[in-house]
Amino acid sequence: MFDIKAEVVDAENRIRHHIRETPLDFSVPLSNLTQVNLFLKCENLQYTGSFKVRGALNALLSINNRQQKGIVAASTGNHGAAIAYGLNKLNLPGIIFLPENAAATKKENIGYYTQSLKLYGRDCVETELHALEYAKEQGMMYISPYNHLQVIAGQGTIGLELKRQLDSIDVIFVPVGGGGLIGGVSGYIKAVSPKTKIVGCLPEHSPVMSESVKAGKIISLETLPTLSDATAGGLEPNSMTFDLCRDYVDEFILVSENEIKAALLTVLNMHHLLVEGAAAVALAAFLKCAPLYQNKNAVVLLSGANISLETLKKVLTNY
């Protein structure tokens, strides 16, 4: 097993000048409402509108022998935008694969940095497996959105920032999809602050990681449409994030679509911050169990801001 703390420290040194140290904002209204000292880690303000740029840049900057044929990535949107951003910044060639049903906003976001975009499949795992095969056939380097050590370590720099920004953290709420974000953050945090509780937050419509951990192995599940499209879909077979989640995540909490919608509206109304569904999942999970953490220091990781206008309009309907 690799040393995730050491990998995160290396990633921090590698990417620091290429990313933002995002704010950790104390939420006065939500703290008053819940009687918890609540802090919002605003990765929605990161470059490309998502935490994903951390892992993408760390992976790209870690390439020793840069492959002339280029990079391949697959994504529901945010990882693709992050890789495209990195390719553009480092002047490297590459191709981004997205599911055919990826949100229009996320396609547009990728298009700001590259026009090398291909659509394939309806599920993110289907898209990922196709991209992996394409990379092998073309002799290109595939960078997974989560099943990649440097990607995980890059996301883990959020944990390093958190410890720099707040000395005592009792609990951190982190959205979970493929597990790269929570794997990196939890692996680092547990190494430097073992008593800090890590809570994985998932939509009821796509609980693949939590159900896999419960089953003791990676399983396939049908996933339903969810506002949290960035965390939807299955896992690559033998993904290294499974072990990280099994070993370092203390608890998983599932939230309904109505709870995600309410949380998204709460952060928009109380803080005037735009977040996407995955970020709202973490806040919804916090609100669901806030009574357990009264007078404690809690962090909610707002993972991204890339919500489409169409989705936002639907969320605002009947508000």
PDB file of C-alpha atoms in Angstrom:
ATOM      1  CA  MET A   1       0.000   0.000   0.000  1.00  0.00           C
ATOM      2  CA  PHE A   2       1.359   3.419  -0.927  1.00  0.00           C
ATOM      3  CA  ASP A   3       2.027   6.201   1.624  1.00  0.00           C
ATOM      4  CA  ILE A   4      -0.842   8.567   0.859  1.00  0.00           C
ATOM      5  CA  LYS A   5       0.422  11.284   3.237  1.00  0.00           C
ATOM      6  CA  ALA A   6       3.799  11.398   1.470  1.00  0.00           C
ATOM      7  CA  GLU A   7       2.087  11.407  -1.932  1.00  0.00           C
ATOM      8  CA  VAL A   8      -0.111  14.351  -0.880  1.00  0.00           C
ATOM      9  CA  VAL A   9       2.899  16.317   0.383  1.00  0.00           C
ATOM     10  CA  ASP A  10       4.664  15.689  -2.939  1.00  0.00           C
ATOM     11  CA  ALA A  11       1.522  16.780  -4.797  1.00  0.00           C
ATOM     12  CA  GLU A  12       1.334  19.970  -2.735  1.00  0.00           C
ATOM     13  CA  ASN A  13       4.883  20.887  -3.695  1.00  0.00           C
ATOM     14  CA  ARG A  14       4.193  20.043  -7.334  1.00  0.00           C
ATOM     15  CA  ILE A  15       0.930  21.914  -7.923  1.00  0.00           C
ATOM     16  CA  ARG A  16       0.901  24.778  -5.395  1.00  0.00           C
ATOM     17  CA  HIS A  17       1.794  27.465  -7.915  1.00  0.00           C
ATOM     18  CA  HIS A  18      -0.812  26.195 -10.379  1.00  0.00           C
ATOM     19  CA  ILE A  19      -3.922  26.133  -8.149  1.00  0.00           C
ATOM     20  CA  ARG A  20      -5.850  28.343  -5.755  1.00  0.00           C
ATOM     21  CA  GLU A  21      -5.815  27.854  -2.002  1.00  0.00           C
ATOM     22  CA  THR A  22      -9.574  28.064  -1.708  1.00  0.00           C
ATOM     23  CA  PRO A  23     -11.252  29.846   1.229  1.00  0.00           C
ATOM     24  CA  LEU A  24     -12.451  28.032   4.328  1.00  0.00           C
ATOM     25  CA  ASP A  25     -15.403  30.218   5.267  1.00  0.00           C
ATOM     26  CA  PHE A  26     -17.110  30.113   8.646  1.00  0.00           C
ATOM     27  CA  SER A  27     -20.862  29.961   8.040  1.00  0.00           C
ATOM     28  CA  VAL A  28     -22.553  32.253  10.527  1.00  0.00           C
ATOM     29  CA  PRO A  29     -26.150  31.467   9.418  1.00  0.00           C
ATOM     30  CA  LEU A  30     -25.699  27.697   9.249  1.00  0.00           C
ATOM     31  CA  SER A  31     -23.738  27.635  12.501  1.00  0.00           C
ATOM     32  CA  ASN A  32     -26.524  29.556  14.232  1.00  0.00           C
ATOM     33  CA  LEU A  33     -29.133  27.263  12.693  1.00  0.00           C
ATOM     34  CA  THR A  34     -27.428  24.003  13.688  1.00  0.00           C
ATOM     35  CA  GLN A  35     -25.385  24.977  16.769  1.00  0.00           C
ATOM     36  CA  VAL A  36     -22.354  23.500  15.005  1.00  0.00           C
ATOM     37  CA  ASN A  37     -19.233  25.500  14.163  1.00  0.00           C
ATOM     38  CA  LEU A  38     -19.600  24.990  10.428  1.00  0.00           C
ATOM     39  CA  PHE A  39     -16.927  25.843   7.881  1.00  0.00           C
ATOM     40  CA  LEU A  40     -17.387  25.674   4.109  1.00  0.00           C
ATOM     41  CA  LYS A  41     -14.356  24.641   2.038  1.00  0.00           C
ATOM     42  CA  CYS A  42     -15.059  26.505  -1.192  1.00  0.00           C
ATOM     43  CA  GLU A  43     -13.650  24.349  -3.980  1.00  0.00           C
ATOM     44  CA  ASN A  44     -16.482  25.775  -6.079  1.00  0.00           C
ATOM     45  CA  LEU A  45     -14.103  28.753  -6.417  1.00  0.00           C
ATOM     46  CA  GLN A  46     -11.218  26.609  -7.711  1.00  0.00           C
ATOM     47  CA  TYR A  47      -9.968  26.955 -11.307  1.00  0.00           C
ATOM     48  CA  THR A  48     -12.415  25.256 -13.732  1.00  0.00           C
ATOM     49  CA  GLY A  49     -15.077  25.471 -11.001  1.00  0.00           C
ATOM     50  CA  SER A  50     -14.113  22.197  -9.311  1.00  0.00           C
ATOM     51  CA  PHE A  51     -11.537  20.504  -7.059  1.00  0.00           C
ATOM     52  CA  LYS A  52     -10.652  18.200  -9.955  1.00  0.00           C
ATOM     53  CA  VAL A  53      -7.951  20.504 -11.287  1.00  0.00           C
ATOM     54  CA  ARG A  54      -5.748  19.514  -8.330  1.00  0.00           C
ATOM     55  CA  GLY A  55      -5.568  15.847  -9.281  1.00  0.00           C
ATOM     56  CA  ALA A  56      -5.391  16.534 -13.000  1.00  0.00           C
ATOM     57  CA  LEU A  57      -2.417  18.872 -12.703  1.00  0.00           C
ATOM     58  CA  ASN A  58      -0.613  16.580 -10.291  1.00  0.00           C
ATOM     59  CA  ALA A  59      -1.022  13.666 -12.707  1.00  0.00           C
ATOM     60  CA  LEU A  60       0.144  15.697 -15.717  1.00  0.00           C
ATOM     61  CA  LEU A  61       3.085  17.235 -13.871  1.00  0.00           C
ATOM     62  CA  SER A  62       4.125  13.762 -12.652  1.00  0.00           C
ATOM     63  CA  ILE A  63       4.701  12.420 -16.152  1.00  0.00           C
ATOM     64  CA  ASN A  64       8.428  11.770 -16.418  1.00  0.00           C
ATOM     65  CA  ASN A  65       8.582  10.841 -20.093  1.00  0.00           C
ATOM     66  CA  ARG A  66       5.826  12.912 -21.642  1.00  0.00           C
ATOM     67  CA  GLN A  67       4.173  10.763 -24.241  1.00  0.00           C
ATOM     68  CA  GLN A  68       4.228  12.353 -27.671  1.00  0.00           C
ATOM     69  CA  LYS A  69       0.921  10.755 -28.634  1.00  0.00           C
ATOM     70  CA  GLY A  70      -0.882  12.488 -25.813  1.00  0.00           C
ATOM     71  CA  ILE A  71      -3.277  12.016 -22.919  1.00  0.00           C
ATOM     72  CA  VAL A  72      -6.723  10.404 -22.749  1.00  0.00           C
ATOM     73  CA  ALA A  73      -9.279  11.144 -20.030  1.00  0.00           C
ATOM     74  CA  ALA A  74     -12.904  10.193 -19.379  1.00  0.00           C
ATOM     75  CA  SER A  75     -15.312  12.169 -17.258  1.00  0.00           C
ATOM     76  CA  THR A  76     -18.872  13.254 -16.513  1.00  0.00           C
ATOM     77  CA  GLY A  77     -17.459  16.746 -16.938  1.00  0.00           C
ATOM     78  CA  ASN A  78     -15.319  18.151 -14.123  1.00  0.00           C
ATOM     79  CA  HIS A  79     -12.329  15.828 -14.534  1.00  0.00           C
ATOM     80  CA  GLY A  80     -12.470  16.411 -18.272  1.00  0.00           C
ATOM     81  CA  ALA A  81     -12.383  20.176 -17.790  1.00  0.00           C
ATOM     82  CA  ALA A  82      -9.514  19.821 -15.324  1.00  0.00           C
ATOM     83  CA  ILE A  83      -7.455  17.666 -17.698  1.00  0.00           C
ATOM     84  CA  ALA A  84      -8.258  20.003 -20.599  1.00  0.00           C
ATOM     85  CA  TYR A  85      -7.167  22.968 -18.456  1.00  0.00           C
ATOM     86  CA  GLY A  86      -3.908  21.187 -17.613  1.00  0.00           C
ATOM     87  CA  LEU A  87      -3.233  20.147 -21.199  1.00  0.00           C
ATOM     88  CA  ASN A  88      -3.767  23.719 -22.317  1.00  0.00           C
ATOM     89  CA  LYS A  89      -1.571  25.135 -19.556  1.00  0.00           C
ATOM     90  CA  LEU A  90       1.249  22.634 -20.151  1.00  0.00           C
ATOM     91  CA  ASN A  91       0.843  22.587 -23.951  1.00  0.00           C
ATOM     92  CA  LEU A  92       0.224  18.827 -24.159  1.00  0.00           C
ATOM     93  CA  PRO A  93      -2.006  16.984 -26.675  1.00  0.00           C
ATOM     94  CA  GLY A  94      -4.969  14.921 -25.523  1.00  0.00           C
ATOM     95  CA  ILE A  95      -8.563  13.719 -25.972  1.00  0.00           C
ATOM     96  CA  ILE A  96     -11.434  13.913 -23.490  1.00  0.00           C
ATOM     97  CA  PHE A  97     -14.282  11.358 -23.541  1.00  0.00           C
ATOM     98  CA  LEU A  98     -17.671  12.174 -21.999  1.00  0.00           C
ATOM     99  CA  PRO A  99     -20.910  10.184 -21.683  1.00  0.00           C
ATOM    100  CA  GLU A 100     -23.462  11.173 -24.298  1.00  0.00           C
ATOM    101  CA  ASN A 101     -25.763  12.480 -21.549  1.00  0.00           C
ATOM    102  CA  ALA A 102     -23.165  14.694 -19.840  1.00  0.00           C
ATOM    103  CA  ALA A 103     -24.481  18.087 -18.746  1.00  0.00           C
ATOM    104  CA  ALA A 104     -24.269  20.782 -21.431  1.00  0.00           C
ATOM    105  CA  THR A 105     -22.560  23.162 -19.001  1.00  0.00           C
ATOM    106  CA  LYS A 106     -19.762  20.670 -18.407  1.00  0.00           C
ATOM    107  CA  LYS A 107     -19.258  20.086 -22.131  1.00  0.00           C
ATOM    108  CA  GLU A 108     -19.050  23.837 -22.576  1.00  0.00           C
ATOM    109  CA  ASN A 109     -16.581  24.129 -19.700  1.00  0.00           C
ATOM    110  CA  ILE A 110     -14.266  21.596 -21.361  1.00  0.00           C
ATOM    111  CA  GLY A 111     -14.656  23.433 -24.664  1.00  0.00           C
ATOM    112  CA  TYR A 112     -13.044  26.525 -23.186  1.00  0.00           C
ATOM    113  CA  TYR A 113      -9.726  24.653 -23.065  1.00  0.00           C
ATOM    114  CA  THR A 114      -9.862  22.083 -25.890  1.00  0.00           C
ATOM    115  CA  GLN A 115     -11.936  21.049 -28.884  1.00  0.00           C
ATOM    116  CA  SER A 116     -10.659  17.455 -28.687  1.00  0.00           C
ATOM    117  CA  LEU A 117     -13.856  16.085 -27.176  1.00  0.00           C
ATOM    118  CA  LYS A 118     -15.571  12.769 -27.963  1.00  0.00           C
ATOM    119  CA  LEU A 119     -18.888  11.370 -26.687  1.00  0.00           C
ATOM    120  CA  TYR A 120     -19.348   7.691 -25.874  1.00  0.00           C
ATOM    121  CA  GLY A 121     -21.804   5.639 -23.786  1.00  0.00           C
ATOM    122  CA  ARG A 122     -24.513   6.543 -21.298  1.00  0.00           C
ATOM    123  CA  ASP A 123     -22.790   5.588 -18.039  1.00  0.00           C
ATOM    124  CA  CYS A 124     -19.493   6.966 -16.761  1.00  0.00           C
ATOM    125  CA  VAL A 125     -17.974   3.490 -16.265  1.00  0.00           C
ATOM    126  CA  GLU A 126     -18.852   2.565 -19.871  1.00  0.00           C
ATOM    127  CA  THR A 127     -17.193   5.789 -21.018  1.00  0.00           C
ATOM    128  CA  GLU A 128     -14.131   5.205 -18.825  1.00  0.00           C
ATOM    129  CA  LEU A 129     -13.599   1.650 -20.064  1.00  0.00           C
ATOM    130  CA  HIS A 130     -13.898   2.787 -23.677  1.00  0.00           C
ATOM    131  CA  ALA A 131     -11.403   5.613 -23.089  1.00  0.00           C
ATOM    132  CA  LEU A 132      -8.981   3.206 -21.435  1.00  0.00           C
ATOM    133  CA  GLU A 133      -9.178   0.838 -24.417  1.00  0.00           C
ATOM    134  CA  TYR A 134      -8.769   3.756 -26.844  1.00  0.00           C
ATOM    135  CA  ALA A 135      -5.639   4.895 -25.014  1.00  0.00           C
ATOM    136  CA  LYS A 136      -4.129   1.399 -25.217  1.00  0.00           C
ATOM    137  CA  GLU A 137      -4.893   1.105 -28.922  1.00  0.00           C
ATOM    138  CA  GLN A 138      -3.413   4.518 -29.710  1.00  0.00           C
ATOM    139  CA  GLY A 139      -0.398   4.253 -27.413  1.00  0.00           C
ATOM    140  CA  MET A 140      -1.615   7.206 -25.334  1.00  0.00           C
ATOM    141  CA  MET A 141      -1.589   7.724 -21.555  1.00  0.00           C
ATOM    142  CA  TYR A 142      -4.932   7.303 -19.763  1.00  0.00           C
ATOM    143  CA  ILE A 143      -5.606   9.374 -16.655  1.00  0.00           C
ATOM    144  CA  SER A 144      -8.545   8.056 -14.636  1.00  0.00           C
ATOM    145  CA  PRO A 145     -10.815  10.559 -12.841  1.00  0.00           C
ATOM    146  CA  TYR A 146     -10.216   8.698  -9.561  1.00  0.00           C
ATOM    147  CA  ASN A 147      -8.322   5.401  -9.994  1.00  0.00           C
ATOM    148  CA  HIS A 148      -4.905   7.027 -10.319  1.00  0.00           C
ATOM    149  CA  LEU A 149      -2.436   7.624  -7.489  1.00  0.00           C
ATOM    150  CA  GLN A 150      -1.389  11.121  -8.561  1.00  0.00           C
ATOM    151  CA  VAL A 151      -5.010  12.163  -9.085  1.00  0.00           C
ATOM    152  CA  ILE A 152      -5.920  10.952  -5.593  1.00  0.00           C
ATOM    153  CA  ALA A 153      -2.886  12.674  -4.078  1.00  0.00           C
ATOM    154  CA  GLY A 154      -3.720  15.921  -5.854  1.00  0.00           C
ATOM    155  CA  GLN A 155      -7.236  15.893  -4.429  1.00  0.00           C
ATOM    156  CA  GLY A 156      -5.703  15.134  -1.037  1.00  0.00           C
ATOM    157  CA  THR A 157      -4.047  18.564  -1.002  1.00  0.00           C
ATOM    158  CA  ILE A 158      -7.451  19.844   0.121  1.00  0.00           C
ATOM    159  CA  GLY A 159      -6.858  17.994   3.389  1.00  0.00           C
ATOM    160  CA  LEU A 160      -3.443  19.597   3.719  1.00  0.00           C
ATOM    161  CA  GLU A 161      -4.974  23.028   3.161  1.00  0.00           C
ATOM    162  CA  LEU A 162      -7.699  22.342   5.708  1.00  0.00           C
ATOM    163  CA  LYS A 163      -5.172  21.544   8.423  1.00  0.00           C
ATOM    164  CA  ARG A 164      -3.321  24.754   7.567  1.00  0.00           C
ATOM    165  CA  GLN A 165      -6.536  26.770   7.752  1.00  0.00           C
ATOM    166  CA  LEU A 166      -8.149  25.252  10.868  1.00  0.00           C
ATOM    167  CA  ASP A 167      -6.205  23.666  13.719  1.00  0.00           C
ATOM    168  CA  SER A 168      -8.977  21.526  15.170  1.00  0.00           C
ATOM    169  CA  ILE A 169     -11.423  19.703  12.892  1.00  0.00           C
ATOM    170  CA  ASP A 170     -13.875  17.244  14.422  1.00  0.00           C
ATOM    171  CA  VAL A 171     -15.605  16.064  11.241  1.00  0.00           C
ATOM    172  CA  ILE A 172     -15.359  16.565   7.480  1.00  0.00           C
ATOM    173  CA  PHE A 173     -18.258  15.906   5.085  1.00  0.00           C
ATOM    174  CA  VAL A 174     -17.037  14.920   1.619  1.00  0.00           C
ATOM    175  CA  PRO A 175     -19.069  14.016  -1.504  1.00  0.00           C
ATOM    176  CA  VAL A 176     -18.294  10.561  -2.900  1.00  0.00           C
ATOM    177  CA  GLY A 177     -18.376   9.296  -6.470  1.00  0.00           C
ATOM    178  CA  GLY A 178     -15.394   7.267  -7.619  1.00  0.00           C
ATOM    179  CA  GLY A 179     -13.650   8.001  -4.338  1.00  0.00           C
ATOM    180  CA  GLY A 180     -10.641   9.999  -5.526  1.00  0.00           C
ATOM    181  CA  LEU A 181     -11.556  13.089  -3.510  1.00  0.00           C
ATOM    182  CA  ILE A 182     -12.460  11.388  -0.258  1.00  0.00           C
ATOM    183  CA  GLY A 183      -9.639   8.869  -0.691  1.00  0.00           C
ATOM    184  CA  GLY A 184      -7.010  11.596  -0.879  1.00  0.00           C
ATOM    185  CA  VAL A 185      -8.520  13.828   1.799  1.00  0.00           C
ATOM    186  CA  SER A 186      -9.210  11.017   4.275  1.00  0.00           C
ATOM    187  CA  GLY A 187      -5.848   9.335   3.723  1.00  0.00           C
ATOM    188  CA  TYR A 188      -3.996  12.548   4.529  1.00  0.00           C
ATOM    189  CA  ILE A 189      -6.252  13.692   7.378  1.00  0.00           C
ATOM    190  CA  LYS A 190      -6.175  10.333   9.160  1.00  0.00           C
ATOM    191  CA  ALA A 191      -2.349  10.415   9.029  1.00  0.00           C
ATOM    192  CA  VAL A 192      -2.105  13.835  10.693  1.00  0.00           C
ATOM    193  CA  SER A 193      -5.341  13.950  12.726  1.00  0.00           C
ATOM    194  CA  PRO A 194      -6.610  10.402  13.420  1.00  0.00           C
ATOM    195  CA  LYS A 195      -9.481  11.590  15.616  1.00  0.00           C
ATOM    196  CA  THR A 196     -11.029  13.695  12.841  1.00  0.00           C
ATOM    197  CA  LYS A 197     -14.103  11.891  11.550  1.00  0.00           C
ATOM    198  CA  ILE A 198     -14.521  11.495   7.790  1.00  0.00           C
ATOM    199  CA  VAL A 199     -18.089  11.226   6.500  1.00  0.00           C
ATOM    200  CA  GLY A 200     -18.701  10.120   2.920  1.00  0.00           C
ATOM    201  CA  CYS A 201     -21.811  11.687   1.367  1.00  0.00           C
ATOM    202  CA  LEU A 202     -23.700  10.088  -1.513  1.00  0.00           C
ATOM    203  CA  PRO A 203     -27.038  10.475  -3.319  1.00  0.00           C
ATOM    204  CA  GLU A 204     -29.524   7.689  -2.676  1.00  0.00           C
ATOM    205  CA  HIS A 205     -29.750   7.327  -6.460  1.00  0.00           C
ATOM    206  CA  SER A 206     -26.055   6.389  -6.791  1.00  0.00           C
ATOM    207  CA  PRO A 207     -24.644   4.774  -3.622  1.00  0.00           C
ATOM    208  CA  VAL A 208     -22.097   2.567  -5.384  1.00  0.00           C
ATOM    209  CA  MET A 209     -19.083   3.192  -3.126  1.00  0.00           C
ATOM    210  CA  SER A 210     -20.972   2.886   0.152  1.00  0.00           C
ATOM    211  CA  GLU A 211     -22.687  -0.304  -0.978  1.00  0.00           C
ATOM    212  CA  SER A 212     -19.377  -1.697  -2.208  1.00  0.00           C
ATOM    213  CA  VAL A 213     -17.699  -1.026   1.134  1.00  0.00           C
ATOM    214  CA  LYS A 214     -20.663  -2.645   2.867  1.00  0.00           C
ATOM    215  CA  ALA A 215     -20.337  -5.690   0.600  1.00  0.00           C
ATOM    216  CA  GLY A 216     -16.580  -5.891   1.083  1.00  0.00           C
ATOM    217  CA  LYS A 217     -15.909  -5.671  -2.656  1.00  0.00           C
ATOM    218  CA  ILE A 218     -16.621  -3.452  -5.651  1.00  0.00           C
ATOM    219  CA  ILE A 219     -20.111  -4.193  -6.924  1.00  0.00           C
ATOM    220  CA  SER A 220     -22.167  -3.060  -9.899  1.00  0.00           C
ATOM    221  CA  LEU A 221     -25.381  -1.185  -9.231  1.00  0.00           C
ATOM    222  CA  GLU A 222     -27.927   0.440 -11.478  1.00  0.00           C
ATOM    223  CA  THR A 223     -27.860   4.164 -10.797  1.00  0.00           C
ATOM    224  CA  LEU A 224     -30.762   6.543 -11.215  1.00  0.00           C
ATOM    225  CA  PRO A 225     -30.684  10.150 -12.454  1.00  0.00           C
ATOM    226  CA  THR A 226     -29.537  12.537  -9.752  1.00  0.00           C
ATOM    227  CA  LEU A 227     -28.820  16.231  -9.242  1.00  0.00           C
ATOM    228  CA  SER A 228     -25.386  15.022  -8.156  1.00  0.00           C
ATOM    229  CA  ASP A 229     -24.278  13.984 -11.631  1.00  0.00           C
ATOM    230  CA  ALA A 230     -20.606  14.429 -10.701  1.00  0.00           C
ATOM    231  CA  THR A 231     -20.850  11.543  -8.210  1.00  0.00           C
ATOM    232  CA  ALA A 232     -23.093   9.283 -10.311  1.00  0.00           C
ATOM    233  CA  GLY A 233     -22.147   5.957 -11.864  1.00  0.00           C
ATOM    234  CA  GLY A 234     -20.087   2.907 -11.034  1.00  0.00           C
ATOM    235  CA  LEU A 235     -16.476   2.104 -10.191  1.00  0.00           C
ATOM    236  CA  GLU A 236     -13.638   0.695 -12.252  1.00  0.00           C
ATOM    237  CA  PRO A 237     -12.871  -2.918 -11.312  1.00  0.00           C
ATOM    238  CA  ASN A 238     -10.081  -3.067  -8.691  1.00  0.00           C
ATOM    239  CA  SER A 239     -10.106   0.691  -8.136  1.00  0.00           C
ATOM    240  CA  MET A 240      -7.531   1.705  -5.518  1.00  0.00           C
ATOM    241  CA  THR A 241     -10.074   4.130  -4.044  1.00  0.00           C
ATOM    242  CA  PHE A 242     -12.079   1.219  -2.649  1.00  0.00           C
ATOM    243  CA  ASP A 243      -9.343   0.329  -0.146  1.00  0.00           C
ATOM    244  CA  LEU A 244      -8.933   3.988   0.855  1.00  0.00           C
ATOM    245  CA  CYS A 245     -12.652   4.391   1.481  1.00  0.00           C
ATOM    246  CA  ARG A 246     -12.861   1.102   3.361  1.00  0.00           C
ATOM    247  CA  ASP A 247      -9.888   1.957   5.580  1.00  0.00           C
ATOM    248  CA  TYR A 248     -10.266   5.695   6.194  1.00  0.00           C
ATOM    249  CA  VAL A 249     -13.920   6.722   5.854  1.00  0.00           C
ATOM    250  CA  ASP A 250     -15.738   6.448   9.181  1.00  0.00           C
ATOM    251  CA  GLU A 251     -19.308   6.625   7.924  1.00  0.00           C
ATOM    252  CA  PHE A 252     -21.368   6.971   4.764  1.00  0.00           C
ATOM    253  CA  ILE A 253     -24.585   8.999   4.630  1.00  0.00           C
ATOM    254  CA  LEU A 254     -27.096   8.828   1.788  1.00  0.00           C
ATOM    255  CA  VAL A 255     -29.340  11.770   0.914  1.00  0.00           C
ATOM    256  CA  SER A 256     -32.475  12.048  -1.188  1.00  0.00           C
ATOM    257  CA  GLU A 257     -32.961  14.214  -4.249  1.00  0.00           C
ATOM    258  CA  ASN A 258     -35.212  16.531  -2.225  1.00  0.00           C
ATOM    259  CA  GLU A 259     -32.504  16.891   0.422  1.00  0.00           C
ATOM    260  CA  ILE A 260     -29.917  17.696  -2.254  1.00  0.00           C
ATOM    261  CA  LYS A 261     -32.225  20.304  -3.767  1.00  0.00           C
ATOM    262  CA  ALA A 262     -32.920  21.877  -0.361  1.00  0.00           C
ATOM    263  CA  ALA A 263     -29.200  22.050   0.454  1.00  0.00           C
ATOM    264  CA  LEU A 264     -28.374  23.640  -2.899  1.00  0.00           C
ATOM    265  CA  LEU A 265     -31.025  26.294  -2.284  1.00  0.00           C
ATOM    266  CA  THR A 266     -29.788  26.799   1.287  1.00  0.00           C
ATOM    267  CA  VAL A 267     -26.238  27.638   0.279  1.00  0.00           C
ATOM    268  CA  LEU A 268     -27.493  29.816  -2.569  1.00  0.00           C
ATOM    269  CA  ASN A 269     -29.891  31.706  -0.294  1.00  0.00           C
ATOM    270  CA  MET A 270     -27.698  32.005   2.813  1.00  0.00           C
ATOM    271  CA  HIS A 271     -24.286  32.495   1.199  1.00  0.00           C
ATOM    272  CA  HIS A 272     -25.099  33.537  -2.378  1.00  0.00           C
ATOM    273  CA  LEU A 273     -22.751  30.793  -3.549  1.00  0.00           C
ATOM    274  CA  LEU A 274     -23.486  28.764  -6.657  1.00  0.00           C
ATOM    275  CA  VAL A 275     -22.731  25.069  -6.195  1.00  0.00           C
ATOM    276  CA  GLU A 276     -23.456  21.923  -8.171  1.00  0.00           C
ATOM    277  CA  GLY A 277     -25.360  18.890  -6.962  1.00  0.00           C
ATOM    278  CA  ALA A 278     -22.326  17.013  -5.625  1.00  0.00           C
ATOM    279  CA  ALA A 279     -21.429  19.906  -3.317  1.00  0.00           C
ATOM    280  CA  ALA A 280     -25.030  20.069  -2.132  1.00  0.00           C
ATOM    281  CA  VAL A 281     -24.856  16.342  -1.281  1.00  0.00           C
ATOM    282  CA  ALA A 282     -22.177  17.066   1.331  1.00  0.00           C
ATOM    283  CA  LEU A 283     -24.186  19.927   2.841  1.00  0.00           C
ATOM    284  CA  ALA A 284     -27.374  17.850   2.805  1.00  0.00           C
ATOM    285  CA  ALA A 285     -25.603  15.052   4.684  1.00  0.00           C
ATOM    286  CA  PHE A 286     -24.335  17.543   7.262  1.00  0.00           C
ATOM    287  CA  LEU A 287     -27.793  19.028   7.783  1.00  0.00           C
ATOM    288  CA  LYS A 288     -29.214  15.522   8.166  1.00  0.00           C
ATOM    289  CA  CYS A 289     -26.991  14.695  11.131  1.00  0.00           C
ATOM    290  CA  ALA A 290     -26.025  18.131  12.522  1.00  0.00           C
ATOM    291  CA  PRO A 291     -27.497  17.407  16.001  1.00  0.00           C
ATOM    292  CA  LEU A 292     -24.691  14.853  16.491  1.00  0.00           C
ATOM    293  CA  TYR A 293     -22.023  17.562  16.175  1.00  0.00           C
ATOM    294  CA  GLN A 294     -23.287  20.461  18.297  1.00  0.00           C
ATOM    295  CA  ASN A 295     -20.451  22.735  19.448  1.00  0.00           C
ATOM    296  CA  LYS A 296     -18.010  20.772  17.258  1.00  0.00           C
ATOM    297  CA  ASN A 297     -15.930  22.063  14.346  1.00  0.00           C
ATOM    298  CA  ALA A 298     -17.380  20.657  11.120  1.00  0.00           C
ATOM    299  CA  VAL A 299     -16.209  21.171   7.535  1.00  0.00           C
ATOM    300  CA  VAL A 300     -18.421  20.694   4.480  1.00  0.00           C
ATOM    301  CA  LEU A 301     -16.481  20.346   1.243  1.00  0.00           C
ATOM    302  CA  LEU A 302     -18.231  22.286  -1.514  1.00  0.00           C
ATOM    303  CA  SER A 303     -16.672  20.348  -4.358  1.00  0.00           C
ATOM    304  CA  GLY A 304     -17.751  22.336  -7.406  1.00  0.00           C
ATOM    305  CA  ALA A 305     -19.924  24.997  -9.018  1.00  0.00           C
ATOM    306  CA  ASN A 306     -20.594  23.550 -12.469  1.00  0.00           C
ATOM    307  CA  ILE A 307     -24.371  23.372 -12.525  1.00  0.00           C
ATOM    308  CA  SER A 308     -26.229  23.987 -15.772  1.00  0.00           C
ATOM    309  CA  LEU A 309     -28.752  26.796 -16.115  1.00  0.00           C
ATOM    310  CA  GLU A 310     -31.354  24.214 -17.092  1.00  0.00           C
ATOM    311  CA  THR A 311     -30.788  22.247 -13.883  1.00  0.00           C
ATOM    312  CA  LEU A 312     -30.727  25.407 -11.792  1.00  0.00           C
ATOM    313  CA  LYS A 313     -34.051  26.501 -13.280  1.00  0.00           C
ATOM    314  CA  LYS A 314     -35.577  23.151 -12.331  1.00  0.00           C
ATOM    315  CA  VAL A 315     -34.240  23.458  -8.781  1.00  0.00           C
ATOM    316  CA  LEU A 316     -35.659  26.968  -8.461  1.00  0.00           C
ATOM    317  CA  THR A 317     -39.107  25.931  -9.705  1.00  0.00           C
ATOM    318  CA  ASN A 318     -41.676  26.258  -6.934  1.00  0.00           C
ATOM    319  CA  TYR A 319     -39.058  27.739  -4.599  1.00  0.00           C
TER     320      TYR A 319
END
